[in-house]
């Protein structure tokens, strides 16, 4: 497999990876403009813009956009995260130029028809309502708000209904003008692709763009906070967040190994102690998420009102125990899970294209997979124990939803950690 990386004179980057033996490819444009790039009055507009890209361009209406890709058996989609908006397609080898043309069209030439804006506004308001009706989704938005209060990184990606209801055509155009700059876009492709041919297409489609004024991204600051929302649900939804490294730090590998060993699978401490031995929940896990300069290690569980106190207490106990006796066997198993998951995931061209874009956006290059494996292998048992101690001594955020009238508070959990 070979990786090619090229930067146009205006800063637009193209990264590709040819995967021999495949007859298809995944292609997309990753724009470094997500939820954290919005001002308060813009909250939700990056996601709104993602929706509107499919509602018509100067060359195609919404049906023609869908038909262009689906007529050749492919698919097209998009997503918005807190740091990026991505537009991507999967097609057969012969249709790669078509996919690039369609994706460039929806990114560069949206018409923002007023009628379509109103229709899509209704769709997004329904999406917000659906999220609010899904406790194990909304709990993470609330946890994010507590960890990064009054900061762009702490706001919901969908935005509040009242803001979505007020966005106008000029608001969408303004956000594009501020953030959809060539130096903040990456065209990434993996599978049966020809790097030189894609570079030529990119030059034709994106080479004329001019850079927008530089955007200064506010630095995020993780803080302690808690939110308890009482609702008559069957379960208490419990989410606990600890500050951890951002993806620009090599310590992210320690955070990921810790979260895998502590709550990343059926053999993990949380799963074995709290679900298998005690039967206190159906779902419990830990995961390490990261942004550029900060991150959050999260523990989530769903349990009954009668069991939430015991579950939360045991979680704190297990955390304290891990700081003292996390074993080399547990670390080796977590390390193997990480490496296998990474390598298995990259057998897909879609996963490859995603990784290429992510690596270029972070480091401006695509590290060899062996480099990541070496960093995973370099994490020691003591590193993980030290990391656990650091988590316990840092800021903590808590969100709980459901019958939580008598659920423990953050102060109770801190006391348990200190015991």
mmCIF file of C-alpha atoms in Angstrom:
data_model
loop_
_atom_site.group_PDB
_atom_site.id
_atom_site.type_symbol
_atom_site.label_atom_id
_atom_site.label_comp_id
_atom_site.label_asym_id
_atom_site.label_seq_id
_atom_site.Cartn_x
_atom_site.Cartn_y
_atom_site.Cartn_z
ATOM 1 C CA UNK A 1 0.000 0.000 0.000
ATOM 2 C CA UNK A 2 1.319 3.447 -0.863
ATOM 3 C CA UNK A 3 0.392 6.832 0.589
ATOM 4 C CA UNK A 4 0.583 10.005 -1.489
ATOM 5 C CA UNK A 5 0.354 13.519 -0.043
ATOM 6 C CA UNK A 6 0.224 16.740 -2.042
ATOM 7 C CA UNK A 7 -0.567 20.363 -1.146
ATOM 8 C CA UNK A 8 -1.875 22.839 -3.697
ATOM 9 C CA UNK A 9 -0.511 26.384 -3.776
ATOM 10 C CA UNK A 10 -3.567 27.643 -1.848
ATOM 11 C CA UNK A 11 -3.052 25.147 0.993
ATOM 12 C CA UNK A 12 -5.627 22.554 -0.092
ATOM 13 C CA UNK A 13 -4.301 19.075 0.754
ATOM 14 C CA UNK A 14 -4.809 15.775 -1.048
ATOM 15 C CA UNK A 15 -3.904 12.475 0.594
ATOM 16 C CA UNK A 16 -4.490 9.054 -0.939
ATOM 17 C CA UNK A 17 -3.657 5.432 -0.243
ATOM 18 C CA UNK A 18 -3.811 2.766 -2.905
ATOM 19 C CA UNK A 19 -5.034 -0.592 -1.595
ATOM 20 C CA UNK A 20 -4.164 -3.329 -4.127
ATOM 21 C CA UNK A 21 -6.824 -5.914 -4.834
ATOM 22 C CA UNK A 22 -9.790 -3.610 -4.262
ATOM 23 C CA UNK A 23 -12.241 -2.565 -6.949
ATOM 24 C CA UNK A 24 -13.796 0.266 -4.964
ATOM 25 C CA UNK A 25 -12.707 3.431 -3.217
ATOM 26 C CA UNK A 26 -13.785 5.757 -0.441
ATOM 27 C CA UNK A 27 -13.415 9.478 -1.151
ATOM 28 C CA UNK A 28 -14.239 12.482 0.966
ATOM 29 C CA UNK A 29 -13.616 16.083 1.866
ATOM 30 C CA UNK A 30 -12.790 16.718 5.522
ATOM 31 C CA UNK A 31 -13.306 20.345 6.534
ATOM 32 C CA UNK A 32 -11.715 21.531 9.770
ATOM 33 C CA UNK A 33 -14.933 23.249 10.819
ATOM 34 C CA UNK A 34 -17.070 21.593 13.464
ATOM 35 C CA UNK A 35 -19.003 22.464 16.563
ATOM 36 C CA UNK A 36 -16.061 23.925 18.452
ATOM 37 C CA UNK A 37 -15.501 26.491 15.695
ATOM 38 C CA UNK A 38 -18.906 28.093 16.205
ATOM 39 C CA UNK A 39 -19.567 31.243 18.175
ATOM 40 C CA UNK A 40 -22.352 31.006 20.731
ATOM 41 C CA UNK A 41 -24.930 32.493 18.368
ATOM 42 C CA UNK A 42 -23.858 29.985 15.692
ATOM 43 C CA UNK A 43 -24.235 26.858 17.825
ATOM 44 C CA UNK A 44 -25.616 24.123 15.567
ATOM 45 C CA UNK A 45 -24.847 25.842 12.269
ATOM 46 C CA UNK A 46 -21.993 23.512 11.208
ATOM 47 C CA UNK A 47 -24.422 20.604 11.411
ATOM 48 C CA UNK A 48 -27.175 22.603 9.661
ATOM 49 C CA UNK A 49 -24.724 23.390 6.867
ATOM 50 C CA UNK A 50 -23.863 19.705 6.489
ATOM 51 C CA UNK A 51 -27.556 18.967 5.931
ATOM 52 C CA UNK A 52 -27.971 21.799 3.441
ATOM 53 C CA UNK A 53 -25.074 20.601 1.270
ATOM 54 C CA UNK A 54 -27.317 17.791 0.035
ATOM 55 C CA UNK A 55 -30.297 20.036 -0.682
ATOM 56 C CA UNK A 56 -29.111 21.457 -3.988
ATOM 57 C CA UNK A 57 -26.196 23.118 -5.771
ATOM 58 C CA UNK A 58 -25.848 25.371 -8.791
ATOM 59 C CA UNK A 59 -25.623 22.243 -10.960
ATOM 60 C CA UNK A 60 -27.773 19.628 -9.204
ATOM 61 C CA UNK A 61 -30.953 19.507 -7.146
ATOM 62 C CA UNK A 62 -31.184 17.233 -4.107
ATOM 63 C CA UNK A 63 -32.522 14.266 -6.094
ATOM 64 C CA UNK A 64 -29.813 14.615 -8.727
ATOM 65 C CA UNK A 65 -27.140 14.611 -6.030
ATOM 66 C CA UNK A 66 -28.433 11.313 -4.662
ATOM 67 C CA UNK A 67 -29.029 9.783 -8.090
ATOM 68 C CA UNK A 68 -25.568 10.704 -9.381
ATOM 69 C CA UNK A 69 -23.968 8.398 -6.812
ATOM 70 C CA UNK A 70 -26.683 5.771 -6.401
ATOM 71 C CA UNK A 71 -27.090 5.296 -10.176
ATOM 72 C CA UNK A 72 -23.595 3.785 -10.175
ATOM 73 C CA UNK A 73 -24.234 1.684 -7.061
ATOM 74 C CA UNK A 74 -22.400 3.902 -4.605
ATOM 75 C CA UNK A 75 -23.448 5.753 -1.486
ATOM 76 C CA UNK A 76 -22.877 9.255 -0.187
ATOM 77 C CA UNK A 77 -23.145 10.673 3.321
ATOM 78 C CA UNK A 78 -21.735 13.231 5.754
ATOM 79 C CA UNK A 79 -21.244 13.871 9.443
ATOM 80 C CA UNK A 80 -20.437 16.741 11.772
ATOM 81 C CA UNK A 81 -18.267 16.359 14.863
ATOM 82 C CA UNK A 82 -16.888 18.911 17.276
ATOM 83 C CA UNK A 83 -13.742 19.399 15.197
ATOM 84 C CA UNK A 84 -14.606 18.460 11.625
ATOM 85 C CA UNK A 85 -17.363 18.203 9.026
ATOM 86 C CA UNK A 86 -16.898 15.388 6.504
ATOM 87 C CA UNK A 87 -18.596 14.692 3.172
ATOM 88 C CA UNK A 88 -17.769 11.293 1.696
ATOM 89 C CA UNK A 89 -18.776 8.631 -0.815
ATOM 90 C CA UNK A 90 -17.982 4.994 -1.604
ATOM 91 C CA UNK A 91 -17.945 4.009 -5.281
ATOM 92 C CA UNK A 92 -16.366 1.584 -7.718
ATOM 93 C CA UNK A 93 -12.954 2.396 -9.186
ATOM 94 C CA UNK A 94 -14.300 3.770 -12.487
ATOM 95 C CA UNK A 95 -16.585 6.206 -10.660
ATOM 96 C CA UNK A 96 -13.969 7.921 -8.494
ATOM 97 C CA UNK A 97 -13.916 11.057 -10.711
ATOM 98 C CA UNK A 98 -17.704 11.244 -10.495
ATOM 99 C CA UNK A 99 -17.630 10.989 -6.694
ATOM 100 C CA UNK A 100 -15.030 13.751 -6.424
ATOM 101 C CA UNK A 101 -17.081 15.946 -8.741
ATOM 102 C CA UNK A 102 -20.288 15.448 -6.729
ATOM 103 C CA UNK A 103 -18.594 15.970 -3.365
ATOM 104 C CA UNK A 104 -16.807 19.099 -4.567
ATOM 105 C CA UNK A 105 -20.112 20.379 -5.946
ATOM 106 C CA UNK A 106 -21.998 20.033 -2.653
ATOM 107 C CA UNK A 107 -19.109 21.562 -0.670
ATOM 108 C CA UNK A 108 -18.376 24.488 -2.973
ATOM 109 C CA UNK A 109 -21.685 25.292 -4.665
ATOM 110 C CA UNK A 110 -24.642 24.955 -2.267
ATOM 111 C CA UNK A 111 -27.482 27.313 -3.214
ATOM 112 C CA UNK A 112 -29.180 27.468 0.216
ATOM 113 C CA UNK A 113 -32.661 27.682 -1.265
ATOM 114 C CA UNK A 114 -35.021 29.280 1.273
ATOM 115 C CA UNK A 115 -37.677 26.638 0.789
ATOM 116 C CA UNK A 116 -35.155 23.862 1.339
ATOM 117 C CA UNK A 117 -33.787 25.633 4.410
ATOM 118 C CA UNK A 118 -37.238 25.577 5.993
ATOM 119 C CA UNK A 119 -37.755 21.906 5.139
ATOM 120 C CA UNK A 120 -34.370 20.907 6.534
ATOM 121 C CA UNK A 121 -34.898 23.070 9.607
ATOM 122 C CA UNK A 122 -37.871 20.881 10.425
ATOM 123 C CA UNK A 123 -35.807 17.731 9.876
ATOM 124 C CA UNK A 124 -33.075 18.950 12.230
ATOM 125 C CA UNK A 125 -35.573 19.961 14.899
ATOM 126 C CA UNK A 126 -36.940 16.419 14.689
ATOM 127 C CA UNK A 127 -33.386 15.092 15.033
ATOM 128 C CA UNK A 128 -32.893 17.221 18.157
ATOM 129 C CA UNK A 129 -36.155 15.900 19.588
ATOM 130 C CA UNK A 130 -35.096 12.339 18.885
ATOM 131 C CA UNK A 131 -31.747 12.894 20.620
ATOM 132 C CA UNK A 132 -33.499 14.334 23.689
ATOM 133 C CA UNK A 133 -35.680 11.224 23.787
ATOM 134 C CA UNK A 134 -32.608 8.961 23.763
ATOM 135 C CA UNK A 135 -31.117 9.012 27.280
ATOM 136 C CA UNK A 136 -27.891 7.228 26.417
ATOM 137 C CA UNK A 137 -27.232 9.871 23.746
ATOM 138 C CA UNK A 138 -28.207 13.049 25.580
ATOM 139 C CA UNK A 139 -26.275 12.055 28.702
ATOM 140 C CA UNK A 140 -22.991 12.549 26.824
ATOM 141 C CA UNK A 141 -23.983 16.017 25.635
ATOM 142 C CA UNK A 142 -24.703 16.934 29.245
ATOM 143 C CA UNK A 143 -21.387 15.467 30.383
ATOM 144 C CA UNK A 144 -19.623 17.517 27.707
ATOM 145 C CA UNK A 145 -21.347 20.674 28.933
ATOM 146 C CA UNK A 146 -20.199 20.024 32.492
ATOM 147 C CA UNK A 147 -16.602 19.274 31.460
ATOM 148 C CA UNK A 148 -16.288 22.343 29.189
ATOM 149 C CA UNK A 149 -18.814 24.862 30.545
ATOM 150 C CA UNK A 150 -19.496 28.030 28.541
ATOM 151 C CA UNK A 151 -16.979 26.915 25.904
ATOM 152 C CA UNK A 152 -17.508 25.959 22.238
ATOM 153 C CA UNK A 153 -16.231 22.443 22.956
ATOM 154 C CA UNK A 154 -18.911 21.999 25.604
ATOM 155 C CA UNK A 155 -21.872 22.795 23.363
ATOM 156 C CA UNK A 156 -24.048 20.243 21.621
ATOM 157 C CA UNK A 157 -23.278 19.602 17.950
ATOM 158 C CA UNK A 158 -26.964 19.746 16.989
ATOM 159 C CA UNK A 159 -27.441 23.071 18.746
ATOM 160 C CA UNK A 160 -30.432 24.174 20.815
ATOM 161 C CA UNK A 161 -33.813 24.231 19.091
ATOM 162 C CA UNK A 162 -34.238 27.979 19.507
ATOM 163 C CA UNK A 163 -31.035 28.708 17.602
ATOM 164 C CA UNK A 164 -31.731 26.200 14.856
ATOM 165 C CA UNK A 165 -35.169 27.768 14.464
ATOM 166 C CA UNK A 166 -33.584 31.174 13.782
ATOM 167 C CA UNK A 167 -30.792 30.402 11.302
ATOM 168 C CA UNK A 168 -31.134 32.235 7.978
ATOM 169 C CA UNK A 169 -29.466 31.879 4.598
ATOM 170 C CA UNK A 170 -26.928 34.601 5.400
ATOM 171 C CA UNK A 171 -25.880 32.761 8.559
ATOM 172 C CA UNK A 172 -25.002 29.658 6.539
ATOM 173 C CA UNK A 173 -23.127 31.660 3.900
ATOM 174 C CA UNK A 174 -21.185 33.526 6.576
ATOM 175 C CA UNK A 175 -20.033 30.310 8.267
ATOM 176 C CA UNK A 176 -18.860 28.947 4.907
ATOM 177 C CA UNK A 177 -16.952 32.164 4.227
ATOM 178 C CA UNK A 178 -15.299 32.017 7.634
ATOM 179 C CA UNK A 179 -14.307 28.362 7.674
ATOM 180 C CA UNK A 180 -14.534 26.601 4.297
ATOM 181 C CA UNK A 181 -11.082 27.752 3.286
ATOM 182 C CA UNK A 182 -8.814 25.594 1.068
ATOM 183 C CA UNK A 183 -6.104 25.443 3.719
ATOM 184 C CA UNK A 184 -8.669 23.930 6.109
ATOM 185 C CA UNK A 185 -9.849 21.219 3.704
ATOM 186 C CA UNK A 186 -8.403 17.771 3.026
ATOM 187 C CA UNK A 187 -9.414 15.528 0.152
ATOM 188 C CA UNK A 188 -8.779 11.971 1.292
ATOM 189 C CA UNK A 189 -9.192 8.799 -0.768
ATOM 190 C CA UNK A 190 -8.368 5.149 -0.172
ATOM 191 C CA UNK A 191 -8.875 1.954 -2.116
ATOM 192 C CA UNK A 192 -8.487 1.584 -5.854
ATOM 193 C CA UNK A 193 -7.223 5.125 -6.452
ATOM 194 C CA UNK A 194 -4.610 6.867 -8.605
ATOM 195 C CA UNK A 195 -2.894 9.630 -6.645
ATOM 196 C CA UNK A 196 -1.764 11.666 -9.645
ATOM 197 C CA UNK A 197 -5.189 11.581 -11.272
ATOM 198 C CA UNK A 198 -6.865 12.727 -8.048
ATOM 199 C CA UNK A 199 -4.360 15.555 -7.629
ATOM 200 C CA UNK A 200 -5.154 16.755 -11.164
ATOM 201 C CA UNK A 201 -8.887 16.694 -10.432
ATOM 202 C CA UNK A 202 -8.368 18.527 -7.142
ATOM 203 C CA UNK A 203 -6.346 21.219 -8.885
ATOM 204 C CA UNK A 204 -9.189 21.771 -11.360
ATOM 205 C CA UNK A 205 -11.917 21.833 -8.710
ATOM 206 C CA UNK A 206 -10.228 23.485 -5.716
ATOM 207 C CA UNK A 207 -7.140 25.237 -7.072
ATOM 208 C CA UNK A 208 -8.959 28.536 -7.654
ATOM 209 C CA UNK A 209 -10.041 28.966 -4.025
ATOM 210 C CA UNK A 210 -8.592 31.736 -1.892
ATOM 211 C CA UNK A 211 -7.764 31.347 1.778
ATOM 212 C CA UNK A 212 -10.098 32.865 4.350
ATOM 213 C CA UNK A 213 -8.807 34.951 7.279
ATOM 214 C CA UNK A 214 -7.008 32.819 9.830
ATOM 215 C CA UNK A 215 -9.252 31.400 12.548
ATOM 216 C CA UNK A 216 -7.974 31.367 16.127
ATOM 217 C CA UNK A 217 -9.452 28.390 17.916
ATOM 218 C CA UNK A 218 -10.200 29.007 21.603
ATOM 219 C CA UNK A 219 -8.261 26.702 23.905
ATOM 220 C CA UNK A 220 -10.483 24.352 25.857
ATOM 221 C CA UNK A 221 -10.328 24.085 29.630
ATOM 222 C CA UNK A 222 -11.627 20.945 31.362
ATOM 223 C CA UNK A 223 -13.475 21.671 34.602
ATOM 224 C CA UNK A 224 -15.371 19.836 37.304
ATOM 225 C CA UNK A 225 -19.152 20.006 37.283
ATOM 226 C CA UNK A 226 -22.271 17.906 37.609
ATOM 227 C CA UNK A 227 -25.815 17.712 36.273
ATOM 228 C CA UNK A 228 -28.616 15.583 37.668
ATOM 229 C CA UNK A 229 -31.819 15.421 35.609
ATOM 230 C CA UNK A 230 -34.774 13.701 37.216
ATOM 231 C CA UNK A 231 -37.087 11.810 34.872
ATOM 232 C CA UNK A 232 -39.341 8.786 35.255
ATOM 233 C CA UNK A 233 -37.201 6.333 33.298
ATOM 234 C CA UNK A 234 -36.598 2.635 33.894
ATOM 235 C CA UNK A 235 -32.886 3.238 34.465
ATOM 236 C CA UNK A 236 -30.437 5.766 35.810
ATOM 237 C CA UNK A 237 -27.962 6.767 33.099
ATOM 238 C CA UNK A 238 -24.594 7.474 34.703
ATOM 239 C CA UNK A 239 -21.696 9.183 32.890
ATOM 240 C CA UNK A 240 -18.458 10.182 34.555
ATOM 241 C CA UNK A 241 -15.682 12.101 32.792
ATOM 242 C CA UNK A 242 -12.031 12.648 33.747
ATOM 243 C CA UNK A 243 -9.635 14.995 32.002
ATOM 244 C CA UNK A 244 -7.155 13.105 29.835
ATOM 245 C CA UNK A 245 -4.670 13.882 27.029
ATOM 246 C CA UNK A 246 -5.475 15.329 23.639
ATOM 247 C CA UNK A 247 -4.492 13.516 20.477
ATOM 248 C CA UNK A 248 -1.423 15.728 19.979
ATOM 249 C CA UNK A 249 0.117 14.091 23.052
ATOM 250 C CA UNK A 250 1.730 10.638 23.008
ATOM 251 C CA UNK A 251 0.049 10.096 26.390
ATOM 252 C CA UNK A 252 -3.138 9.399 24.422
ATOM 253 C CA UNK A 253 -1.862 5.834 23.982
ATOM 254 C CA UNK A 254 -1.652 5.408 27.756
ATOM 255 C CA UNK A 255 -5.188 6.773 28.114
ATOM 256 C CA UNK A 256 -6.487 4.360 25.500
ATOM 257 C CA UNK A 257 -4.765 1.356 27.042
ATOM 258 C CA UNK A 258 -6.100 2.311 30.466
ATOM 259 C CA UNK A 259 -9.689 2.690 29.226
ATOM 260 C CA UNK A 260 -9.494 -0.627 27.374
ATOM 261 C CA UNK A 261 -8.145 -2.503 30.387
ATOM 262 C CA UNK A 262 -10.478 -0.768 32.813
ATOM 263 C CA UNK A 263 -13.737 -0.952 30.866
ATOM 264 C CA UNK A 264 -13.193 -1.678 27.198
ATOM 265 C CA UNK A 265 -14.392 -5.250 26.867
ATOM 266 C CA UNK A 266 -15.877 -8.314 28.520
ATOM 267 C CA UNK A 267 -12.600 -9.097 30.273
ATOM 268 C CA UNK A 268 -12.199 -5.578 31.671
ATOM 269 C CA UNK A 269 -12.357 -4.755 35.354
ATOM 270 C CA UNK A 270 -15.621 -2.834 35.236
ATOM 271 C CA UNK A 271 -17.428 -5.458 33.182
ATOM 272 C CA UNK A 272 -16.225 -8.352 35.298
ATOM 273 C CA UNK A 273 -16.745 -6.795 38.730
ATOM 274 C CA UNK A 274 -19.928 -4.798 38.216
ATOM 275 C CA UNK A 275 -21.843 -6.747 35.583
ATOM 276 C CA UNK A 276 -20.567 -10.324 35.757
ATOM 277 C CA UNK A 277 -19.978 -10.689 39.506
ATOM 278 C CA UNK A 278 -22.606 -8.285 40.871
ATOM 279 C CA UNK A 279 -25.237 -8.139 38.124
ATOM 280 C CA UNK A 280 -25.745 -4.412 38.695
ATOM 281 C CA UNK A 281 -26.155 -3.412 35.053
ATOM 282 C CA UNK A 282 -26.451 -4.582 31.473
ATOM 283 C CA UNK A 283 -24.143 -1.933 29.975
ATOM 284 C CA UNK A 284 -20.965 -0.525 31.466
ATOM 285 C CA UNK A 285 -17.815 0.628 29.719
ATOM 286 C CA UNK A 286 -14.936 3.107 29.654
ATOM 287 C CA UNK A 287 -13.516 4.929 26.660
ATOM 288 C CA UNK A 288 -10.868 7.580 25.955
ATOM 289 C CA UNK A 289 -11.862 10.427 23.638
ATOM 290 C CA UNK A 290 -9.535 13.170 22.443
ATOM 291 C CA UNK A 291 -9.480 16.593 20.831
ATOM 292 C CA UNK A 292 -6.468 18.627 19.764
ATOM 293 C CA UNK A 293 -5.347 19.898 23.165
ATOM 294 C CA UNK A 294 -7.561 18.046 25.634
ATOM 295 C CA UNK A 295 -9.486 14.840 26.067
ATOM 296 C CA UNK A 296 -11.879 12.981 28.302
ATOM 297 C CA UNK A 297 -11.839 9.459 29.667
ATOM 298 C CA UNK A 298 -15.486 8.514 30.150
ATOM 299 C CA UNK A 299 -17.210 5.827 32.182
ATOM 300 C CA UNK A 300 -20.831 5.058 31.342
ATOM 301 C CA UNK A 301 -23.368 2.701 32.870
ATOM 302 C CA UNK A 302 -27.115 2.222 33.014
ATOM 303 C CA UNK A 303 -28.649 0.750 36.154
ATOM 304 C CA UNK A 304 -31.696 0.872 38.411
ATOM 305 C CA UNK A 305 -32.370 3.603 40.954
ATOM 306 C CA UNK A 306 -31.934 0.998 43.676
ATOM 307 C CA UNK A 307 -28.460 0.025 42.432
ATOM 308 C CA UNK A 308 -26.934 3.327 41.349
ATOM 309 C CA UNK A 309 -25.290 4.062 44.700
ATOM 310 C CA UNK A 310 -23.571 0.666 44.808
ATOM 311 C CA UNK A 311 -22.578 0.833 41.141
ATOM 312 C CA UNK A 312 -21.054 4.307 41.483
ATOM 313 C CA UNK A 313 -19.222 3.361 44.673
ATOM 314 C CA UNK A 314 -17.804 0.191 43.154
ATOM 315 C CA UNK A 315 -16.675 2.126 40.085
ATOM 316 C CA UNK A 316 -14.686 4.484 42.317
ATOM 317 C CA UNK A 317 -13.282 1.550 44.264
ATOM 318 C CA UNK A 318 -12.146 -0.162 41.074
ATOM 319 C CA UNK A 319 -10.527 3.038 39.873
ATOM 320 C CA UNK A 320 -8.559 3.352 43.092
ATOM 321 C CA UNK A 321 -7.579 -0.306 42.950
ATOM 322 C CA UNK A 322 -6.377 0.010 39.337
ATOM 323 C CA UNK A 323 -3.961 2.753 40.383
ATOM 324 C CA UNK A 324 -2.247 0.275 42.674
ATOM 325 C CA UNK A 325 -2.520 -3.136 41.092
ATOM 326 C CA UNK A 326 -3.232 -2.902 37.361
ATOM 327 C CA UNK A 327 -1.288 -5.934 36.146
ATOM 328 C CA UNK A 328 1.020 -6.473 33.205
ATOM 329 C CA UNK A 329 -1.346 -9.190 31.981
ATOM 330 C CA UNK A 330 -4.218 -6.705 31.813
ATOM 331 C CA UNK A 331 -2.015 -4.200 30.000
ATOM 332 C CA UNK A 332 -0.829 -6.819 27.509
ATOM 333 C CA UNK A 333 -4.421 -7.820 26.775
ATOM 334 C CA UNK A 334 -5.509 -4.199 26.322
ATOM 335 C CA UNK A 335 -2.512 -3.567 24.089
ATOM 336 C CA UNK A 336 -3.419 -6.561 21.916
ATOM 337 C CA UNK A 337 -7.038 -5.393 21.679
ATOM 338 C CA UNK A 338 -5.931 -1.918 20.607
ATOM 339 C CA UNK A 339 -3.553 -3.138 17.930
ATOM 340 C CA UNK A 340 -5.971 -5.720 16.565
ATOM 341 C CA UNK A 341 -8.844 -3.222 16.512
ATOM 342 C CA UNK A 342 -6.710 -0.656 14.711
ATOM 343 C CA UNK A 343 -5.439 -3.094 12.097
ATOM 344 C CA UNK A 344 -8.793 -4.804 11.516
ATOM 345 C CA UNK A 345 -10.529 -1.472 11.141
ATOM 346 C CA UNK A 346 -8.081 -0.345 8.497
ATOM 347 C CA UNK A 347 -8.984 -3.234 6.201
ATOM 348 C CA UNK A 348 -11.849 -0.983 5.045
ATOM 349 C CA UNK A 349 -11.148 1.813 2.539
ATOM 350 C CA UNK A 350 -13.610 4.042 4.393
ATOM 351 C CA UNK A 351 -11.637 3.611 7.616
ATOM 352 C CA UNK A 352 -8.405 4.195 5.717
ATOM 353 C CA UNK A 353 -9.660 7.443 4.183
ATOM 354 C CA UNK A 354 -10.837 8.622 7.599
ATOM 355 C CA UNK A 355 -7.447 7.848 9.138
ATOM 356 C CA UNK A 356 -5.554 9.581 6.344
ATOM 357 C CA UNK A 357 -7.544 12.784 6.778
ATOM 358 C CA UNK A 358 -7.217 12.664 10.546
ATOM 359 C CA UNK A 359 -3.452 12.111 10.481
ATOM 360 C CA UNK A 360 -2.856 14.919 7.988
ATOM 361 C CA UNK A 361 -5.043 17.306 9.985
ATOM 362 C CA UNK A 362 -3.121 16.550 13.196
ATOM 363 C CA UNK A 363 0.479 16.123 12.075
ATOM 364 C CA UNK A 364 0.551 17.213 8.456
ATOM 365 C CA UNK A 365 1.722 13.725 7.490
ATOM 366 C CA UNK A 366 0.590 10.105 7.618
ATOM 367 C CA UNK A 367 2.636 8.134 10.160
ATOM 368 C CA UNK A 368 3.329 4.523 9.297
ATOM 369 C CA UNK A 369 1.183 2.054 11.195
ATOM 370 C CA UNK A 370 4.348 0.621 12.726
ATOM 371 C CA UNK A 371 4.916 3.986 14.416
ATOM 372 C CA UNK A 372 1.559 3.749 16.202
ATOM 373 C CA UNK A 373 2.221 0.120 17.147
ATOM 374 C CA UNK A 374 5.599 1.083 18.626
ATOM 375 C CA UNK A 375 3.975 3.797 20.748
ATOM 376 C CA UNK A 376 1.341 1.354 21.972
ATOM 377 C CA UNK A 377 4.037 -1.192 22.819
ATOM 378 C CA UNK A 378 6.063 1.454 24.663
ATOM 379 C CA UNK A 379 3.354 2.009 27.301
ATOM 380 C CA UNK A 380 4.327 0.267 30.538
ATOM 381 C CA UNK A 381 2.254 -1.031 33.423
ATOM 382 C CA UNK A 382 3.647 1.744 35.609
ATOM 383 C CA UNK A 383 2.640 4.329 32.992
ATOM 384 C CA UNK A 384 -0.955 3.117 33.255
ATOM 385 C CA UNK A 385 -0.919 3.113 37.055
ATOM 386 C CA UNK A 386 0.517 6.635 37.087
ATOM 387 C CA UNK A 387 -2.097 7.733 34.576
ATOM 388 C CA UNK A 388 -4.844 6.334 36.807
ATOM 389 C CA UNK A 389 -3.504 8.282 39.774
ATOM 390 C CA UNK A 390 -3.476 11.441 37.659
ATOM 391 C CA UNK A 391 -7.102 10.868 36.658
ATOM 392 C CA UNK A 392 -8.120 10.465 40.271
ATOM 393 C CA UNK A 393 -6.410 13.701 41.275
ATOM 394 C CA UNK A 394 -7.773 15.825 38.443
ATOM 395 C CA UNK A 395 -11.063 17.477 37.552
ATOM 396 C CA UNK A 396 -14.132 15.254 37.215
ATOM 397 C CA UNK A 397 -17.458 15.830 35.460
ATOM 398 C CA UNK A 398 -20.670 13.937 36.187
ATOM 399 C CA UNK A 399 -24.020 13.636 34.418
ATOM 400 C CA UNK A 400 -26.951 11.530 35.611
ATOM 401 C CA UNK A 401 -30.407 11.112 34.108
ATOM 402 C CA UNK A 402 -33.467 9.224 35.229
ATOM 403 C CA UNK A 403 -34.767 8.425 38.729
ATOM 404 C CA UNK A 404 -31.800 10.141 40.381
ATOM 405 C CA UNK A 405 -33.470 11.783 43.370
ATOM 406 C CA UNK A 406 -31.303 9.761 45.765
ATOM 407 C CA UNK A 407 -28.323 9.153 43.513
ATOM 408 C CA UNK A 408 -24.840 10.038 44.773
ATOM 409 C CA UNK A 409 -23.442 13.473 44.043
ATOM 410 C CA UNK A 410 -20.012 14.332 42.722
ATOM 411 C CA UNK A 411 -18.792 15.168 46.221
ATOM 412 C CA UNK A 412 -19.749 11.650 47.346
ATOM 413 C CA UNK A 413 -17.758 10.095 44.518
ATOM 414 C CA UNK A 414 -14.724 12.239 45.283
ATOM 415 C CA UNK A 415 -14.877 11.146 48.907
ATOM 416 C CA UNK A 416 -14.983 7.528 47.776
ATOM 417 C CA UNK A 417 -11.881 8.061 45.640
ATOM 418 C CA UNK A 418 -10.033 9.625 48.552
ATOM 419 C CA UNK A 419 -10.979 6.835 50.952
#
